[in-house]
Coordinates of C-alpha atoms and ligand atoms in Angstrom, one line a residue:
X1 CA 18.8 14.4 13.1
X2 CA 15.1 15.0 14.8
X3 CA 11.7 14.1 13.1
X4 CA 11.0 18.1 12.9
X5 CA 14.3 18.8 10.8
X6 CA 13.8 15.8 8.7
X7 CA 10.2 16.5 8.1
X8 CA 11.4 20.4 7.1
X9 CA 14.0 19.2 4.8
X10 CA 11.7 16.5 3.2
X11 CA 8.9 19.5 2.4
X12 CA 11.7 21.6 0.8
X13 CA 12.6 18.7 -1.5
X14 CA 8.8 18.0 -2.2
X15 CA 8.8 21.6 -3.3
X16 CA 11.9 21.5 -5.5
X17 CA 10.6 18.8 -7.5
X18 CA 12.4 16.0 -5.6
X19 CA 11.4 12.5 -4.2
X20 CA 10.9 12.0 -0.7
X21 CA 9.7 8.7 1.1
X22 CA 7.3 9.2 4.0
X23 CA 5.9 6.8 7.0
X24 CA 2.3 6.8 6.2
X25 CA -0.2 4.7 8.7
X26 CA -0.3 1.6 5.6
X27 CA 3.1 1.5 3.8
X28 CA 5.7 3.8 3.2
X29 CA 5.0 6.4 0.3
X30 CA 7.5 7.6 -2.6
X31 CA 6.1 11.3 -2.8
X32 CA 6.5 13.8 -5.1
X33 CA 4.8 17.3 -5.6
X34 CA 1.1 16.1 -7.4
X35 CA 0.5 19.5 -9.6
X36 CA 4.5 19.2 -10.6
X37 CA 4.5 16.5 -13.9
X38 CA 8.2 16.3 -13.8
X39 CA 8.9 15.7 -10.0
X40 CA 6.0 12.5 -11.1
X41 CA 7.7 11.3 -13.6
X42 CA 10.5 10.7 -11.6
X43 CA 8.3 8.5 -9.2
X44 CA 7.5 6.1 -12.3
X45 CA 11.1 6.2 -13.2
X46 CA 12.5 5.3 -9.8
X47 CA 10.0 2.8 -9.2
X48 CA 10.2 1.1 -12.8
X49 CA 6.8 1.2 -12.6
X50 CA 4.6 1.4 -16.2
X51 CA 3.2 4.3 -16.7
X52 CA -0.3 2.9 -17.2
X53 CA -0.6 2.5 -13.1
X54 CA -1.9 5.9 -11.8
X55 CA -0.9 7.0 -8.4
X56 CA -2.5 7.6 -4.7
X57 CA -2.9 11.8 -4.1
X58 CA -2.1 12.3 -0.3
X59 CA -4.0 15.6 1.1
X60 CA -3.5 16.9 4.7
X61 CA -6.4 19.1 4.8
X62 CA -10.4 18.6 3.4
X63 CA -10.3 21.7 1.8
X64 CA -7.2 20.9 -0.7
X65 CA -10.0 18.4 -2.3
X66 CA -11.7 20.9 -4.5
X67 CA -8.2 21.3 -6.3
X68 CA -8.1 17.7 -7.0
X69 CA -11.7 16.6 -8.0
X70 CA -14.8 18.0 -9.5
X71 CA -17.1 16.3 -6.5
X72 CA -15.2 18.0 -3.9
X73 CA -18.5 19.1 -2.1
X74 CA -20.6 15.8 -2.7
X75 CA -22.6 14.5 0.0
X76 CA -21.2 11.2 0.0
X77 CA -17.7 12.0 -0.4
X78 CA -17.6 14.2 2.6
X79 CA -20.0 11.8 4.2
X80 CA -17.0 9.2 3.7
X81 CA -14.0 11.8 4.4
X82 CA -15.8 12.5 7.8
X83 CA -16.2 8.5 8.4
X84 CA -12.6 7.3 7.7
X85 CA -10.1 10.0 7.0
X86 CA -7.1 10.6 8.5
X87 CA -7.0 6.9 7.5
X88 CA -6.7 3.9 5.2
X89 CA -9.1 4.8 2.5
X90 CA -8.6 6.0 -0.8
X91 CA -11.7 7.8 -3.0
X92 CA -11.0 7.6 -7.0
X93 CA -13.0 10.3 -8.1
X94 CA -13.4 12.6 -11.4
X95 CA -10.5 14.9 -11.6
X96 CA -9.9 18.5 -12.0
X97 CA -7.5 20.1 -14.7
X98 CA -5.0 20.8 -12.4
X99 CA -4.2 17.0 -11.7
X100 CA -1.8 16.4 -14.5
X101 CA -1.9 13.5 -16.3
X102 CA 0.9 11.5 -15.5
X103 CA -0.8 11.4 -11.8
X104 CA -3.6 9.7 -13.1
X105 CA -1.7 7.6 -15.9
X106 CA -4.5 9.4 -18.5
X107 CA -7.6 8.4 -16.9
X108 CA -10.2 11.1 -15.9
X109 CA -10.3 10.2 -12.3
X110 CA -7.8 10.7 -9.5
X111 CA -7.0 8.3 -6.1
X112 CA -7.2 10.6 -3.0
X113 CA -6.5 9.7 0.7
X114 CA -6.0 12.0 3.9
X115 CA -3.0 9.5 5.7
X116 CA -3.8 8.7 9.2
X117 CA 0.2 9.4 10.2
X118 CA 1.2 12.8 11.8
X119 CA 4.4 12.7 9.7
X120 CA 2.6 12.3 6.6
X121 CA 0.5 15.2 7.3
X122 CA 3.1 17.5 8.7
X123 CA 5.1 16.7 5.6
X124 CA 1.8 17.5 3.1
X125 CA 1.3 20.7 5.0
X126 CA 5.2 22.3 5.4
X127 CA 5.4 21.2 1.4
X128 CA 2.6 23.4 0.7
X129 CA 1.4 21.0 -2.0
X130 CA -0.6 17.6 -2.6
X131 CA 1.5 14.6 -2.6
X132 CA 1.5 11.9 -5.1
X133 CA 2.7 8.5 -3.5
X134 CA 2.7 5.1 -4.4
X135 CA 4.0 2.8 -2.1
X136 CA 8.0 3.3 -1.8
X137 CA 9.0 -0.3 -3.6
X138 CA 10.3 -1.2 -6.6
X139 CA 7.4 -2.0 -9.3
X140 CA 6.2 -5.7 -8.3
X141 CA 8.4 -6.0 -4.9
X142 CA 7.6 -6.3 -1.3
X143 CA 5.9 -3.1 0.3
X144 CA 8.0 -1.0 2.6
X145 CA 6.9 -0.8 6.3
X146 CA 9.9 0.8 7.7
X147 CA 12.5 2.9 6.3
X148 CA 15.2 0.6 5.8
X149 CA 12.8 -1.5 3.4
X150 CA 12.8 1.9 1.4
X151 CA 16.6 2.3 1.5
X152 CA 17.1 -1.6 0.6
X153 CA 15.6 -1.0 -3.0
X154 CA 15.3 2.7 -3.8
X155 CA 18.0 4.7 -1.7
X156 CA 20.0 5.7 -4.8
X157 CA 16.9 7.6 -6.5
X158 CA 15.6 9.2 -3.3
X159 CA 16.5 13.1 -2.2
X160 CA 15.4 12.4 1.3
X161 CA 13.7 9.4 3.8
X162 CA 11.9 10.6 6.6
X163 CA 12.3 7.2 9.6
X164 CA 9.0 7.5 11.3
X165 CA 9.2 4.1 12.5
X166 CA 7.2 0.4 11.4
X167 CA 3.9 1.4 9.9
X168 CA 0.6 0.4 12.0
X169 CA -1.6 -0.9 9.9
X170 CA 0.8 -2.6 7.4
X171 CA -0.8 -3.1 4.4
X172 CA -2.2 -0.3 2.1
X173 CA -5.3 1.4 1.9
X174 CA -8.7 0.2 0.9
X175 CA -9.5 1.6 -2.6
X176 CA -12.8 2.6 -3.8
X177 CA -14.4 3.8 -6.8
X178 CA -17.5 6.4 -6.4
X179 CA -20.3 5.9 -8.8
X180 CA -23.8 7.1 -9.3
X181 CA -25.2 4.4 -7.3
X182 CA -22.8 4.7 -4.5
X183 CA -19.4 3.0 -4.7
X184 CA -17.3 0.1 -6.0
X185 CA -14.4 -1.9 -3.9
X186 CA -11.1 -2.0 -6.3
X187 CA -8.9 -2.8 -3.4
X188 CA -9.1 -4.5 0.0
X189 CA -7.5 -3.2 2.8
X190 CA -8.5 -3.0 6.7
X191 CA -11.7 -1.0 6.1
X192 CA -13.6 -3.1 4.7
X193 CA -16.8 -3.2 2.1
X194 CA -19.3 -3.7 5.1
X195 CA -17.8 -0.7 7.2
X196 CA -18.3 1.6 3.8
X197 CA -21.8 0.1 3.0
X198 CA -22.7 2.1 6.4
X199 CA -21.8 5.1 4.8
X200 CA -22.7 5.1 1.2
X201 CA -24.7 2.3 -0.4
X202 CA -22.3 -0.4 -2.5
X203 CA -23.3 -0.5 -6.2
X204 CA -22.7 -3.7 -7.1
X205 CA -22.5 -3.6 -10.9
X206 CA -19.4 -5.5 -12.1
X207 CA -16.3 -3.7 -12.2
X208 CA -15.2 -2.8 -15.7
X209 CA -12.1 -3.7 -16.5
X210 CA -11.1 -1.1 -18.7
X211 CA -10.6 0.7 -15.3
X212 CA -7.1 0.5 -14.1
X213 CA -7.7 -1.4 -10.9
X214 CA -4.9 -2.7 -8.7
X215 CA -6.2 -6.5 -9.0
X216 CA -5.5 -6.5 -13.1
X217 CA -1.2 -6.8 -12.1
X218 CA -1.0 -10.7 -10.9
X219 CA 2.6 -10.2 -9.9
X220 CA 3.0 -8.0 -7.0
X221 CA 4.4 -7.6 -3.4
X222 CA 7.1 -10.3 -4.5
X223 CA 9.8 -11.2 -2.6
X224 CA 13.6 -12.1 -4.8
X225 CA 13.1 -15.7 -3.3
X226 CA 10.5 -18.5 -4.3
X227 CA 7.4 -18.0 -1.9
X228 CA 4.4 -20.5 -1.9
X229 CA 1.3 -20.6 0.7
X230 CA 0.8 -22.8 2.8
X231 CA -3.4 -24.1 2.9
X232 CA -3.1 -27.5 4.9
X233 CA -1.3 -30.0 6.3
X234 CA -0.9 -31.8 2.9
X235 CA 0.8 -28.7 1.7
X236 CA 3.7 -29.6 3.8
X237 CA 6.1 -31.4 1.3
X238 CA 8.7 -28.8 0.7
X239 CA 12.3 -29.1 2.3
X240 CA 11.7 -27.2 5.5
X241 CA 15.2 -27.3 6.5
X242 CA 16.0 -24.5 4.5
X243 CA 12.7 -23.1 4.4
X244 CA 11.0 -20.0 6.4
X245 CA 7.5 -20.2 7.6
X246 CA 5.3 -17.1 8.2
X247 CA 3.1 -18.3 10.9
X248 CA -0.5 -17.3 11.9
X249 CA -2.0 -20.6 13.7
X250 CA 1.0 -21.9 15.2
X251 CA 0.1 -25.0 14.1
X252 CA 2.5 -26.0 11.3
X253 CA 5.9 -24.7 12.5
X254 CA 7.1 -27.8 13.4
X255 CA 10.5 -28.6 10.9
X256 CA 10.9 -25.5 9.6
X257 CA 14.4 -23.7 10.1
X258 CA 13.1 -20.3 11.1
X259 CA 9.3 -19.1 11.9
X260 CA 8.1 -15.5 12.5
X261 CA 4.8 -16.1 14.5
X262 CA 2.8 -12.9 13.1
X263 CA 0.2 -12.5 15.8
X264 CA 0.4 -14.0 19.5
X265 CA -3.2 -13.3 19.8
X266 CA -4.7 -15.1 16.8
X267 CA -5.4 -11.3 15.5
X268 CA -5.7 -11.0 11.4
X269 CA -5.2 -7.0 11.6
X270 CA -1.4 -8.4 13.5
X271 CA -0.9 -10.2 10.5
X272 CA -1.9 -7.4 7.9
X273 CA 0.9 -5.1 10.4
X274 CA 3.6 -7.3 10.3
X275 CA 3.7 -9.9 6.9
X276 CA 5.8 -7.8 4.5
X277 CA 8.4 -7.3 7.7
X278 CA 8.2 -11.2 7.8
X279 CA 9.0 -11.2 3.9
X280 CA 11.7 -8.7 4.2
X281 CA 13.3 -10.3 6.8
X282 CA 13.5 -13.7 4.9
X283 CA 14.4 -12.3 1.8
X284 CA 17.3 -10.9 3.2
X285 CA 18.5 -14.2 5.1
X286 CA 21.1 -16.6 3.2
X287 CA 20.0 -19.4 5.0
X288 CA 16.5 -19.5 3.8
X289 CA 15.7 -20.4 -0.2
X290 CA 12.0 -21.1 0.0
X291 CA 9.4 -18.6 2.0
X292 CA 6.4 -20.3 3.1
X293 CA 3.0 -18.3 4.1
X294 CA 0.2 -19.4 6.2
X295 CA -3.1 -18.8 4.1
X296 CA -6.3 -17.5 5.8
X297 CA -10.0 -17.5 5.4
X298 CA -10.8 -14.8 2.9
X299 CA -13.3 -13.1 4.9
X300 CA -12.8 -10.0 6.9
X301 CA -9.3 -8.8 6.8
X302 CA -8.2 -11.9 5.6
X303 CA -9.6 -10.6 2.5
X304 CA -6.8 -8.0 2.2
X305 CA -3.9 -10.7 3.4
X306 CA -4.8 -13.1 0.9
X307 CA -5.1 -10.8 -1.7
X308 CA -1.1 -9.6 -1.0
X309 CA 0.2 -13.3 -0.3
X310 CA -1.4 -14.5 -3.6
X311 CA 0.1 -11.7 -5.8
X312 CA 3.5 -12.3 -3.7
X313 CA 3.7 -16.0 -5.0
X314 CA 2.5 -15.6 -8.4
X315 CA 5.6 -15.5 -10.3
X316 CA 6.6 -18.6 -8.1
X317 CA 3.9 -21.2 -9.0
X318 CA 1.7 -20.5 -6.3
Ligands
TXA1 O1 -1.9 2.8 1.3 C1 -1.9 3.4 0.3 O2 -2.8 3.5 -0.3 C2 -0.1 3.7 -0.2 C3 0.6 4.5 0.7 C4 1.8 5.0 0.0 O3 -0.9 5.8 1.0 N1 -0.1 3.8 -1.4 C5 -0.6 2.9 -2.3 O4 0.0 3.1 -3.7 O5 -0.6 1.7 -2.3 P1 0.4 2.2 -5.0 O6 0.9 3.2 -6.0 O7 1.2 0.9 -4.4 O8 -1.2 1.7 -5.1 C6 -2.3 2.5 -5.5 C7 -3.2 1.8 -6.3 C8 -2.7 1.3 -7.5 O9 -2.2 -0.1 -7.9 C9 -3.4 1.8 -8.6 O10 -4.2 1.0 -9.8 C10 -4.8 2.5 -7.7 O11 -4.4 3.0 -6.5 N2 -5.5 3.7 -8.2 C11 -4.7 5.1 -8.3 N3 -5.8 5.8 -9.5 C12 -6.6 5.4 -9.5 C13 -7.7 5.4 -10.7 N4 -8.0 6.7 -10.8 N5 -8.4 4.4 -10.7 C14 -8.1 3.3 -10.2 N6 -7.0 2.9 -9.7 C15 -6.3 3.8 -9.1
MG2 MG1 2.5 -0.7 -4.6

């Protein structure tokens, strides 16, 4: 099947209220017609995701904003859209009545983004509706960066998977909330606070815990096998003969049964691109009993990487 045929089939299923997995630049999404509450309910069911966790709505055209948010003509919103869309930035905005409560998990706001991936944009255009899509993995499990990763966790539940190859960013979008004073950062991603602050002001007031923010769920992105973080040489106390290392600097690789070096040029963006794939690979490898991931400094892209890694190791005691 050609990619054009695959998109066409996917669009038809979306129109019929079925679930379609598709690539974005960040991770694969599990999509449904965002304006059809029955279709969206299937996402929660397939993911086994609690209903208090809202979804991101994907659009292909700025014109689609008006039906989703009351701030569609807001100057700050338009500036952000111009600067970062299509791209890995999600805006949490006040929703219109057209957005079903099941999409926003009962919140008065909705998360919206325009993905920077031709397949995703074409799918949305052909379906003729905005597409609600979380990452296409079971709740709390490793995010998918290839179609195979999606199949591994969700093949039964999905009408169609569009295979667009490996995603180019590798971790989920940055999420911000628009406030009267500017923006608050709800989830770290490749687009950083400092870049966004060049477009609209950063609102430094504390984020109310009442708001469902991604950080509230401590365990996330987890492999089925024990996983831990490696911060210094002193942490190398594990049995490395059955352990695998997700290596960034290259300095800890000796003694591990298997190693994936995520970057050959010390670029943290490569860590983001390859991190989930490395976790999937070692999770599936019967020789590996423990996954070890090298920690990095929590600044710049490192903030987003460490956010994912800390949640991935949470259930395994760190
Ligand atoms: O890159 C991405 O954002 C990917 C691709 C598929 O677009 N999607 C993604 O979706 O990561 P998901 O469901 O795995 O994460 C979305 C996060 C949730 O943790 C949710 O808490 C937050 O977005 N979110 C969505 N709507 C929100 C809202 N109205 N207020 C606060 N947080 C919201
Ligand atoms: Mg997710």
